[in-house]
PDB file of C-alpha atoms in Angstrom:
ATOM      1  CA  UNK M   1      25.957   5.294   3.098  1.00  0.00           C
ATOM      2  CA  UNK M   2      22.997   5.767   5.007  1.00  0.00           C
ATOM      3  CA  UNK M   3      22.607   3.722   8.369  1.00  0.00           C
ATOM      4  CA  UNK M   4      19.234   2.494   9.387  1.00  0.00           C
ATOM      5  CA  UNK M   5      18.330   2.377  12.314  1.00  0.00           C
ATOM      6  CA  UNK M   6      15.159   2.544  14.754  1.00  0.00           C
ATOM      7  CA  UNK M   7      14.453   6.159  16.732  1.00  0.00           C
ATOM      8  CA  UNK M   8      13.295   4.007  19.488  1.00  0.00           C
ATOM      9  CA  UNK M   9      15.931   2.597  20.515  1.00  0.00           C
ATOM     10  CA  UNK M  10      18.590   5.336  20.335  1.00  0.00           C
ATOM     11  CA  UNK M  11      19.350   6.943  23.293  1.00  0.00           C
ATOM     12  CA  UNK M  12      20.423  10.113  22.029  1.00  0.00           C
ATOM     13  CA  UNK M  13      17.159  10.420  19.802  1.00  0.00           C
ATOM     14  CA  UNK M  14      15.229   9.402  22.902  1.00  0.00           C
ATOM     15  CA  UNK M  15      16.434  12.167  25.472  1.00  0.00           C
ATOM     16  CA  UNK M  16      16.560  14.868  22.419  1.00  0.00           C
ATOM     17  CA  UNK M  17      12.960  14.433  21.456  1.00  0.00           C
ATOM     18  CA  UNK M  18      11.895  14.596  25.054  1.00  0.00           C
ATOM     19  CA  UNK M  19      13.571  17.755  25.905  1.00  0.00           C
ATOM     20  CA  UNK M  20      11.688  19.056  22.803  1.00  0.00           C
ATOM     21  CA  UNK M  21       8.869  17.995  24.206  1.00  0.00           C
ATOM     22  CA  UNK M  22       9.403  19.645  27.540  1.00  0.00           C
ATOM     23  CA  UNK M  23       9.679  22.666  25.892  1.00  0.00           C
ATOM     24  CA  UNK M  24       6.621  22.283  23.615  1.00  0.00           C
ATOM     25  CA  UNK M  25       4.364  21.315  26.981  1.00  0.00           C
ATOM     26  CA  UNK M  26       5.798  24.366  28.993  1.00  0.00           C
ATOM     27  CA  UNK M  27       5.337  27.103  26.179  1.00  0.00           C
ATOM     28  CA  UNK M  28       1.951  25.734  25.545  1.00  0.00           C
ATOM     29  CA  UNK M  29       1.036  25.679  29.577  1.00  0.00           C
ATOM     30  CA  UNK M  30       0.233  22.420  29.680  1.00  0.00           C
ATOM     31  CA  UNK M  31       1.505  19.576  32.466  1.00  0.00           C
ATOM     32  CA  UNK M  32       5.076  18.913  31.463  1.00  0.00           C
ATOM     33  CA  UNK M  33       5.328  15.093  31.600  1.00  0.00           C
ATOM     34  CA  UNK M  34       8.217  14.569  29.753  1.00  0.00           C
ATOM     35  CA  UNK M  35      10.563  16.223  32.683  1.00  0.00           C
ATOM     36  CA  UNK M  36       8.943  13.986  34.912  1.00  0.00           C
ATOM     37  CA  UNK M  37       9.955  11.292  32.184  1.00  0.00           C
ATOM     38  CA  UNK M  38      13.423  12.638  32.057  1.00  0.00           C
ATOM     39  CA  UNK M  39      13.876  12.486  35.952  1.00  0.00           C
ATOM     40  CA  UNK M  40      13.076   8.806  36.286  1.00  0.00           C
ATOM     41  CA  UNK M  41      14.907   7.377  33.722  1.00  0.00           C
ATOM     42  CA  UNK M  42      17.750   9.563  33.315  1.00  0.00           C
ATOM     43  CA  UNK M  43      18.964  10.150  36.584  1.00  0.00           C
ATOM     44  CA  UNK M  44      22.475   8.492  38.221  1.00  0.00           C
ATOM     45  CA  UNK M  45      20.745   5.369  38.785  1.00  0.00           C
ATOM     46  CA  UNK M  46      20.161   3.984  35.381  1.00  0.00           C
ATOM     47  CA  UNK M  47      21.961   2.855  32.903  1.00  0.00           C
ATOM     48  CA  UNK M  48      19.972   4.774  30.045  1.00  0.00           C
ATOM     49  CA  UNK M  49      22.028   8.134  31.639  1.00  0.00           C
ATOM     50  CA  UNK M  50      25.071   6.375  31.510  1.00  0.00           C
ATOM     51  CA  UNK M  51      24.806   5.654  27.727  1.00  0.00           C
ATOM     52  CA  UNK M  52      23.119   9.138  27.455  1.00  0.00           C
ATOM     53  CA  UNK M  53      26.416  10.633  28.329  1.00  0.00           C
ATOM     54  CA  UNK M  54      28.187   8.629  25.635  1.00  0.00           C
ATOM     55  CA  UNK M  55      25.932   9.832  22.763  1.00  0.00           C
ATOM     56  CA  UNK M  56      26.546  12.925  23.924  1.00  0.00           C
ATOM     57  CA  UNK M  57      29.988  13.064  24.052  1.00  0.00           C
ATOM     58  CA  UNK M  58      30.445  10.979  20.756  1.00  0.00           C
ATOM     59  CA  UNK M  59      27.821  14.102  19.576  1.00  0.00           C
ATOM     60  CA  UNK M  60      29.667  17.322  20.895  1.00  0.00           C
ATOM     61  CA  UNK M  61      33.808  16.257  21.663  1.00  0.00           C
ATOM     62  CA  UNK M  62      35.768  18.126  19.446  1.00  0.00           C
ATOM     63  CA  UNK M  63      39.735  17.277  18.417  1.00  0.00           C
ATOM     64  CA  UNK M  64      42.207  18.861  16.174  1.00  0.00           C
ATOM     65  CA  UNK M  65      44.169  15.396  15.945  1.00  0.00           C
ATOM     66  CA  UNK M  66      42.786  12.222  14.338  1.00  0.00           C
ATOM     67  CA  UNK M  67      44.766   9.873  16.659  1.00  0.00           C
ATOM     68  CA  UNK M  68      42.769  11.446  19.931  1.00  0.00           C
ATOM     69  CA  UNK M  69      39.368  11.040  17.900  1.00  0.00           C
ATOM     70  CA  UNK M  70      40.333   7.679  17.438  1.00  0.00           C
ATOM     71  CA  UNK M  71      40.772   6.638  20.951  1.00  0.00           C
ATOM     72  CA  UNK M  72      37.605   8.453  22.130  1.00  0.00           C
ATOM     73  CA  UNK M  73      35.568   6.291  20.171  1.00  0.00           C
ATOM     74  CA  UNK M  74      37.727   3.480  21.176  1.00  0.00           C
ATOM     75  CA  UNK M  75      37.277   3.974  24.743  1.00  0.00           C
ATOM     76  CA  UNK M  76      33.414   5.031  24.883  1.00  0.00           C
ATOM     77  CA  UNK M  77      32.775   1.463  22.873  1.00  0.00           C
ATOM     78  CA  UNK M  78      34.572   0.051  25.714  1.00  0.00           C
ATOM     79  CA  UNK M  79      33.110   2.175  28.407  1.00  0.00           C
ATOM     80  CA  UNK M  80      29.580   1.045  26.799  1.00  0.00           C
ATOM     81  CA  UNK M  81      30.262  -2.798  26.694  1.00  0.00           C
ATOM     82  CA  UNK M  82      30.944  -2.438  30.435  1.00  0.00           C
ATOM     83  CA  UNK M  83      27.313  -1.590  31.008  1.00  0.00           C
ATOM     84  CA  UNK M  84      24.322  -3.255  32.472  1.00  0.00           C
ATOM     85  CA  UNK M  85      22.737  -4.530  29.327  1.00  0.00           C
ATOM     86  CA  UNK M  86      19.809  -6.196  30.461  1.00  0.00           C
ATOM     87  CA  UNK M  87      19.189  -3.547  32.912  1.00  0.00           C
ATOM     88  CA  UNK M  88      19.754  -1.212  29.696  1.00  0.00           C
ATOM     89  CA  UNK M  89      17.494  -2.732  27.647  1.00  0.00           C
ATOM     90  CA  UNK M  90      14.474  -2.698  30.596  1.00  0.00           C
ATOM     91  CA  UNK M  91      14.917   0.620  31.172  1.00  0.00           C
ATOM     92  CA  UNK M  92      14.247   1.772  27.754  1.00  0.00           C
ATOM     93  CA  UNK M  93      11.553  -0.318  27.079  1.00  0.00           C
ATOM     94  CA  UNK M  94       9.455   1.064  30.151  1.00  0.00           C
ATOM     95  CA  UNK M  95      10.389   4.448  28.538  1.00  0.00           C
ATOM     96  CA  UNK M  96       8.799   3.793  25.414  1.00  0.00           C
ATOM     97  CA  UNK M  97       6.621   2.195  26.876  1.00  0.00           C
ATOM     98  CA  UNK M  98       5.476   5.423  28.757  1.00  0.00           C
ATOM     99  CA  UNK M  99       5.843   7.935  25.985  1.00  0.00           C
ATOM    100  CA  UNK M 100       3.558   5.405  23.833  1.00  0.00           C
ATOM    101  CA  UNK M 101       1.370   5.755  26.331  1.00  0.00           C
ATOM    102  CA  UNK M 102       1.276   9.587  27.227  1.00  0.00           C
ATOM    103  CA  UNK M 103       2.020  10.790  23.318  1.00  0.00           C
ATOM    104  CA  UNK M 104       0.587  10.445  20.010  1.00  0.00           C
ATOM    105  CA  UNK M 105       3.442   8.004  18.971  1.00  0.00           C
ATOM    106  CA  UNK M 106       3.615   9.152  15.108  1.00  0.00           C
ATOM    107  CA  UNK M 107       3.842  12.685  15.840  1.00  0.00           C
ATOM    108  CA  UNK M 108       6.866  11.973  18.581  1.00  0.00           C
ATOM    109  CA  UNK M 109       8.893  10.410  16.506  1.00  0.00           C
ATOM    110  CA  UNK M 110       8.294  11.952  13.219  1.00  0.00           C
ATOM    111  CA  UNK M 111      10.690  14.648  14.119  1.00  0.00           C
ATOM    112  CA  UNK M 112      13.530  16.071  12.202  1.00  0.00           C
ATOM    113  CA  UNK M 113      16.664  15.265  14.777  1.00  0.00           C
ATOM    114  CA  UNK M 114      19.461  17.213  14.702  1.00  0.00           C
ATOM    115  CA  UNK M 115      22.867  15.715  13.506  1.00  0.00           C
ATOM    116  CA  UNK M 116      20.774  12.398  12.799  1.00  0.00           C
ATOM    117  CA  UNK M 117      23.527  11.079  10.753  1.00  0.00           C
ATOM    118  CA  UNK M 118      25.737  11.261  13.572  1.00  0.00           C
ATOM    119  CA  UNK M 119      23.383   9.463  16.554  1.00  0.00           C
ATOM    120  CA  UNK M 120      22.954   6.628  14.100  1.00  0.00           C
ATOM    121  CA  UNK M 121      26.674   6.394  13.415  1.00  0.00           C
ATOM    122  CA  UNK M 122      26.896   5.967  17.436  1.00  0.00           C
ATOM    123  CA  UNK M 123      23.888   3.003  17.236  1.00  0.00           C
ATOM    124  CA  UNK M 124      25.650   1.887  15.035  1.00  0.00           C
ATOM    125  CA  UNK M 125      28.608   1.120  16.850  1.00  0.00           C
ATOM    126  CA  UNK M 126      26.993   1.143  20.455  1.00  0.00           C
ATOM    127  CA  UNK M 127      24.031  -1.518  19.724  1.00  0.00           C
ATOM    128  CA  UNK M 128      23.571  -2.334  16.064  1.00  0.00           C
ATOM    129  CA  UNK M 129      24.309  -6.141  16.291  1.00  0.00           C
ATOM    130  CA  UNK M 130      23.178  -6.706  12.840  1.00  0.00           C
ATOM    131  CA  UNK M 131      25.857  -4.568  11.615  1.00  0.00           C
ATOM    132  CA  UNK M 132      28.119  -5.047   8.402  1.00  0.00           C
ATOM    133  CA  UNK M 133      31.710  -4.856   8.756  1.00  0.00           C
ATOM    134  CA  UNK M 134      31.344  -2.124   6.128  1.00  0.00           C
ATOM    135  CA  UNK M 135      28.761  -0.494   8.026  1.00  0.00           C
ATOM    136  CA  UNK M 136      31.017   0.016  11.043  1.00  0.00           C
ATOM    137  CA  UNK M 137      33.766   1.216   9.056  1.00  0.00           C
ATOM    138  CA  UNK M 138      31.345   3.810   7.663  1.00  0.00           C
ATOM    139  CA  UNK M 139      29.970   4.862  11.675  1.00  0.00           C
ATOM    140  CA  UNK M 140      33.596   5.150  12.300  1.00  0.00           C
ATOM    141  CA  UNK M 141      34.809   7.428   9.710  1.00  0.00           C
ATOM    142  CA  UNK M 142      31.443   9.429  10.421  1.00  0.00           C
ATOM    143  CA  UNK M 143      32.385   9.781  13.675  1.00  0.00           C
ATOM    144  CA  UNK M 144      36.220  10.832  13.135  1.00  0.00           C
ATOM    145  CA  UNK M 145      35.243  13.078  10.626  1.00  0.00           C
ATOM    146  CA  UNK M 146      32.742  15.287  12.805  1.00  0.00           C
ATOM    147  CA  UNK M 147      34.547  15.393  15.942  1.00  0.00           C
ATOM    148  CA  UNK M 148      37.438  16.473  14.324  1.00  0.00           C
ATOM    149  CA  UNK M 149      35.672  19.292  12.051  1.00  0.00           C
ATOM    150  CA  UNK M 150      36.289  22.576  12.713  1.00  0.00           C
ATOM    151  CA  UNK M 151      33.551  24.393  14.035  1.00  0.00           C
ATOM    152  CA  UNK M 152      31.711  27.341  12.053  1.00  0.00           C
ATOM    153  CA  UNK M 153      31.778  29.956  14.120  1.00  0.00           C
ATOM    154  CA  UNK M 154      34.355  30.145  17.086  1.00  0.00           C
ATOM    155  CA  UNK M 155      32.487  32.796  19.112  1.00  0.00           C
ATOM    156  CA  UNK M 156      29.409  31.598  20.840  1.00  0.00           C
ATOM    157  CA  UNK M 157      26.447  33.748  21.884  1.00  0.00           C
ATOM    158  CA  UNK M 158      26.856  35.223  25.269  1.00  0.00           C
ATOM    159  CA  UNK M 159      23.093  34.983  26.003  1.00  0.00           C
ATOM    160  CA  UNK M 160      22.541  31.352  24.843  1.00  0.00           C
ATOM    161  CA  UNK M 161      25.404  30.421  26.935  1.00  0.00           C
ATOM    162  CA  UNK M 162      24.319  32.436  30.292  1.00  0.00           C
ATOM    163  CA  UNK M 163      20.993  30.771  29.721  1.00  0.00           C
ATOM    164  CA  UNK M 164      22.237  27.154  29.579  1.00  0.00           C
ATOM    165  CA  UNK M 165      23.854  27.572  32.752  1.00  0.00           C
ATOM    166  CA  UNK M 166      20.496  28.671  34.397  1.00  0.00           C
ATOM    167  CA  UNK M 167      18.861  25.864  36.619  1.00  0.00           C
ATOM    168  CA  UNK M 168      15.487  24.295  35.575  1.00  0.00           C
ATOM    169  CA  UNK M 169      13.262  26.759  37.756  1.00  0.00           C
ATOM    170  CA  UNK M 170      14.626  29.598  36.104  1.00  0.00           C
ATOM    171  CA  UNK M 171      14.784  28.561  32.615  1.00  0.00           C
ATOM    172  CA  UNK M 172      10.929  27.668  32.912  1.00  0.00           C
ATOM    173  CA  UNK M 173      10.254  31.031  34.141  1.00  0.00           C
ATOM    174  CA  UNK M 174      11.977  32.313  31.385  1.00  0.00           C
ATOM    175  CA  UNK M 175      10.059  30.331  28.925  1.00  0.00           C
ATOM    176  CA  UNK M 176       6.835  32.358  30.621  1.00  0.00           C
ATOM    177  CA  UNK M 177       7.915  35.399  30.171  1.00  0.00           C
ATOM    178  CA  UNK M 178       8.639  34.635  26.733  1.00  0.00           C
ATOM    179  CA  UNK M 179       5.139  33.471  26.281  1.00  0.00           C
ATOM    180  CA  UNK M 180       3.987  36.413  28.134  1.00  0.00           C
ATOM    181  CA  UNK M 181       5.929  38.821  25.635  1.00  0.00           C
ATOM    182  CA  UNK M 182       4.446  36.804  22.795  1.00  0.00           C
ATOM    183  CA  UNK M 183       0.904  37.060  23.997  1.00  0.00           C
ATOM    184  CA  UNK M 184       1.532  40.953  24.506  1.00  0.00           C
ATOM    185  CA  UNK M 185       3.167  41.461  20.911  1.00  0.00           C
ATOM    186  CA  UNK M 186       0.486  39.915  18.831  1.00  0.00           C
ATOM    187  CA  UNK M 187      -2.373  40.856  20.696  1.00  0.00           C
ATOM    188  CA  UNK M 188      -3.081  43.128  18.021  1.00  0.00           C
ATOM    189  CA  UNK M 189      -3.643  40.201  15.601  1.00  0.00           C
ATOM    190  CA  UNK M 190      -6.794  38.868  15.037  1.00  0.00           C
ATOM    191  CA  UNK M 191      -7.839  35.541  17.167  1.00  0.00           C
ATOM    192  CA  UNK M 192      -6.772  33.038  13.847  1.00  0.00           C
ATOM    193  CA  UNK M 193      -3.976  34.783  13.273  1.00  0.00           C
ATOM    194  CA  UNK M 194      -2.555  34.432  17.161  1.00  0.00           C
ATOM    195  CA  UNK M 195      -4.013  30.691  17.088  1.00  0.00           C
ATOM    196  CA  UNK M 196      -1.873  29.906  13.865  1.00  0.00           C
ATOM    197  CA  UNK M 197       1.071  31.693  15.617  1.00  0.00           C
ATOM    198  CA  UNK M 198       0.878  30.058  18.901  1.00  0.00           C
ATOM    199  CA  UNK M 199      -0.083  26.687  16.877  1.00  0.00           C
ATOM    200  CA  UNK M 200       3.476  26.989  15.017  1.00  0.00           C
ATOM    201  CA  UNK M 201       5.577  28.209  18.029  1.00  0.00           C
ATOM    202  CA  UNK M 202       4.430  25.466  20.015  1.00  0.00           C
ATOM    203  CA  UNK M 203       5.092  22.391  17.328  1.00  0.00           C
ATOM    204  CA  UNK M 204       8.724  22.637  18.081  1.00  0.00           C
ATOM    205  CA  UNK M 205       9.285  19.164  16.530  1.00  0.00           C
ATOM    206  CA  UNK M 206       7.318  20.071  13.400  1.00  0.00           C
ATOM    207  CA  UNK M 207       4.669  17.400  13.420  1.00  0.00           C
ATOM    208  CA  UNK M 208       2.903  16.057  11.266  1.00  0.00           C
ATOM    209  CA  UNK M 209      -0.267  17.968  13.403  1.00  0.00           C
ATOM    210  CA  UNK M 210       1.040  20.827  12.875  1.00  0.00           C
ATOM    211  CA  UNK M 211       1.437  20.139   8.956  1.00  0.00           C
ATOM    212  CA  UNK M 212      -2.593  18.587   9.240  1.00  0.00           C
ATOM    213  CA  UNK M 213      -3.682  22.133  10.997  1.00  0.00           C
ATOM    214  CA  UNK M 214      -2.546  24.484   8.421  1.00  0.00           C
ATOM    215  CA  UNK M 215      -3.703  22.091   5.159  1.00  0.00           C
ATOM    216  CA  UNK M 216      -7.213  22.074   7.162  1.00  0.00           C
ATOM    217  CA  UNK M 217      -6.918  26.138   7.331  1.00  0.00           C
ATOM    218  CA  UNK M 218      -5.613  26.585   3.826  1.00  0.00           C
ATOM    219  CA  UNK M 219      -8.849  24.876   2.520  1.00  0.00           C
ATOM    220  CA  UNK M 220     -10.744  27.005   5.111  1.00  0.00           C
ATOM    221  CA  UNK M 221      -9.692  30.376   3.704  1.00  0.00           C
ATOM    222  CA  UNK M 222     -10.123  28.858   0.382  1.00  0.00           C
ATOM    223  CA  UNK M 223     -13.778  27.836   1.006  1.00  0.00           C
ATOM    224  CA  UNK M 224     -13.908  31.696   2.530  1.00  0.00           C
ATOM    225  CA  UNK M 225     -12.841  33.310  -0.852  1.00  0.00           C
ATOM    226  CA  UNK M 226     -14.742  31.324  -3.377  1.00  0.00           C
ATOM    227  CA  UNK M 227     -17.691  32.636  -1.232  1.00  0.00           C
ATOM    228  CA  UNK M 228     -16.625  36.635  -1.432  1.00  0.00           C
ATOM    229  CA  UNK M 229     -15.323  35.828  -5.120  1.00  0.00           C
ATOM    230  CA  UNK M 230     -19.311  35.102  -5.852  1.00  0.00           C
ATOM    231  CA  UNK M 231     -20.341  37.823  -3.003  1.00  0.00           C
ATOM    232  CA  UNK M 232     -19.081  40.913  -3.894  1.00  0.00           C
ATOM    233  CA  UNK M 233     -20.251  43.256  -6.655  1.00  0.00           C
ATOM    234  CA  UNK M 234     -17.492  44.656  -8.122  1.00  0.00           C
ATOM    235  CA  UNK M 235     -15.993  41.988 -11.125  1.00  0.00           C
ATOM    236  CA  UNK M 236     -12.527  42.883 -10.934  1.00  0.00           C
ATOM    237  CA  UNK M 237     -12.117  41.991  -7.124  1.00  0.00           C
ATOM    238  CA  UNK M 238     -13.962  38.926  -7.751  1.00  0.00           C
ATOM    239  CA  UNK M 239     -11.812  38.225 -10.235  1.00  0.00           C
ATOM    240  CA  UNK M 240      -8.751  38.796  -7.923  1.00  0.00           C
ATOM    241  CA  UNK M 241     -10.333  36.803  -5.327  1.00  0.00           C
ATOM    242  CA  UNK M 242     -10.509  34.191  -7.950  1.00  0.00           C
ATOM    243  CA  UNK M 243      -6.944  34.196  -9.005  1.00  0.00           C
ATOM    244  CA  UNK M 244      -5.878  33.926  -5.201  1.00  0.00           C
ATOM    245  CA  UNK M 245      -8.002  31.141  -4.475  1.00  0.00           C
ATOM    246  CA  UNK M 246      -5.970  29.461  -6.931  1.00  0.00           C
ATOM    247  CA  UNK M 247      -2.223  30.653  -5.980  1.00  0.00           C
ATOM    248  CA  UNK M 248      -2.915  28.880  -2.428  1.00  0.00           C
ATOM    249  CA  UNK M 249      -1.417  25.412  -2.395  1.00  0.00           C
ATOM    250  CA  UNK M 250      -1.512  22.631   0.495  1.00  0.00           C
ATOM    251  CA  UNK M 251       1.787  21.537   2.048  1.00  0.00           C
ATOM    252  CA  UNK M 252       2.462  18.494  -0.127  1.00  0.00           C
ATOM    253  CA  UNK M 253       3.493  15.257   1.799  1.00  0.00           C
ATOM    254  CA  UNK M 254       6.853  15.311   1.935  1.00  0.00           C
ATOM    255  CA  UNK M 255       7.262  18.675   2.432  1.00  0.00           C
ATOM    256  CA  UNK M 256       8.122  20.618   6.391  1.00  0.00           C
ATOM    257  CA  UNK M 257       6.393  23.251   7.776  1.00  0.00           C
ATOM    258  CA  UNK M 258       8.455  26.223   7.338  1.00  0.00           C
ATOM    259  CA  UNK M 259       8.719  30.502   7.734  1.00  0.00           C
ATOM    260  CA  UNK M 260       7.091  31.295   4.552  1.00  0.00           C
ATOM    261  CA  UNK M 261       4.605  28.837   5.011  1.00  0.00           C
ATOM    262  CA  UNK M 262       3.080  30.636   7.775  1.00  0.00           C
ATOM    263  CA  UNK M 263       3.577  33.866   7.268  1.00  0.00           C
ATOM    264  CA  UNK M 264       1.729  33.232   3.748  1.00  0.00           C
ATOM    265  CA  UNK M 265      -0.943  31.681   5.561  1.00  0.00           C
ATOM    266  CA  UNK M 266      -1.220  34.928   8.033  1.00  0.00           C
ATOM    267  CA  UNK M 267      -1.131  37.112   4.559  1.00  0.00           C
ATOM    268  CA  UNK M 268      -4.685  35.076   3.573  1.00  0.00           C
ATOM    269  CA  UNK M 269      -5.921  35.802   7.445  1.00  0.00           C
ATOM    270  CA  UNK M 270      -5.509  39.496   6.886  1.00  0.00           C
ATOM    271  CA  UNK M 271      -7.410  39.058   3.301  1.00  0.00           C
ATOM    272  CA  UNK M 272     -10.116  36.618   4.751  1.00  0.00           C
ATOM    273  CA  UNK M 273     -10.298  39.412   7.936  1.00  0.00           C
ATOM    274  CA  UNK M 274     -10.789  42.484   5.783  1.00  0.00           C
ATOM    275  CA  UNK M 275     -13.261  41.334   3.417  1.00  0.00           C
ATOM    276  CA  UNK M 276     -15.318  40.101   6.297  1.00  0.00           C
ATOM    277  CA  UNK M 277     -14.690  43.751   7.827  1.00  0.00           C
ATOM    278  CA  UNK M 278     -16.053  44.998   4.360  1.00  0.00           C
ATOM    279  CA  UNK M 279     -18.435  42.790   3.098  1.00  0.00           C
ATOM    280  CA  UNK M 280     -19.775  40.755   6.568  1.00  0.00           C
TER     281      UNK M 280
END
């Protein structure tokens, strides 16, 4: 059973969209607001970090035993009734209210979210207070079933670790350097090819933008080919160009940007790119 819920008013889905974001902002260079978000209403003062730090044990706490699952959740539902709920429920409006303000709205909270299931199981039981009996029963077993699964992979990598540990300064120098490396790598590539690139490394929360800019691109290099196809002389590459035309697709609706998706667009760059070389 699926549990419905509203992104924005879930902690969890809150703080993990605008660490995306922070990352988005600083790969692309631009003025990271969302730390400065972070910082003010996530800090020791407020009662949104406080019920942060429940989703987010609820989210990561592993047990081998059911019984010691079972009184975690017990005693974080306590732990959360104790808090200040007016002072809760301030605090996260003025925090939408912000990001509503600062962010395209749609886009923010169109994002896929990581264990989603879970961080609506814990709504559920933290602040849902139209919830079923059958519903919480559901949240719970959710719950007691993923703290207690075993994880995949029992050895964790040593660099993703050591960088974790880093402190703010040095993980945002890190994320220029990578930038830096990525600028240097591609600069071979033609200037839509890097833009499409940079375009798709920056959308870390797969918007809907992002989705927009490469349908508006697709019937760009379309346009592009039906011209060549009735350009160039020879009648078997027009013919080609013809049969390409029609292999490219738009991303349909419901559909996510993905790998292929780009690299296939890249593929009908370097076409576009050397029949402009050949033909002008």
């Amino acid at each position: 059973m699926r549990v419905k819920h509203s992104k924005y008013k879930n902690t969890g889905i809150l703080f993990e969209l605008l660490t995306r974001q922070l990352t988005s902002d600083t790969i692309a260079g631009n003025n990271p607001k969302a730390l400065d978000f972070l910082k003010k209403h996530f800090n020791k003062k407020t009662e949104l970090l406080k019920e942060y730090k429940i989703y987010h044990t609820l989210a990561t706490q592993k047990y081998k035993k059911d019984a010691q699952a079972t009184m975690l959740i017990e005693e974080l539902i306590k732990t959360h009734e104790k808090l200040n709920k007016s002072q809760l429920r301030r605090e996260k409006f003025n925090l939408i209210k912000e990001i509503k303000k600062t962010y395209n709205v749609n886009d923010f909270f169109k994002a896929k979210i990581t264990d989603y299931k879970i961080m609506a199981s814990v709504f559920n039981l933290l602040e849902n207070k139209k919830a079923t009996a059958l519903s919480i029963v559901n949240s719970k077993v959710t719950l007691l079933e993923h703290i207690t699964e075993k994880p995949t992979s029992t050895k964790k990598d040593a660099l993703i670790e050591n960088f974790s540990k880093q402190d703010k300064d040095t993980r945002l120098l890190t994320y220029k350097v990578l930038l830096e490396k990525f600028n240097d790598k591609y600069k071979g590539l033609e200037e839509n090819q890097q833009t499409l690139l940079k375009e798709y490394v920056n959308s870390v929360t797969n918007s809907p933008a992002l989705k927009s800019y490469i349908n508006q691109e697709i019937k760009e290099v379309k346009k592009i080919l039906t011209g060549y196809s009735k350009k160039v002389k020879d009648k078997a590459v027009a013919i080609k160009l013809t049969e390409t035309k029609g292999m490219i697709k738009p991303l349909c609706k419901k559909s996510s940007v993905n790998d292929d998706n780009v690299i296939n667009l890249l593929n009908y760059y370097e076409l576009v790119n050397e029949l402009k070389t050949i033909h002008g």
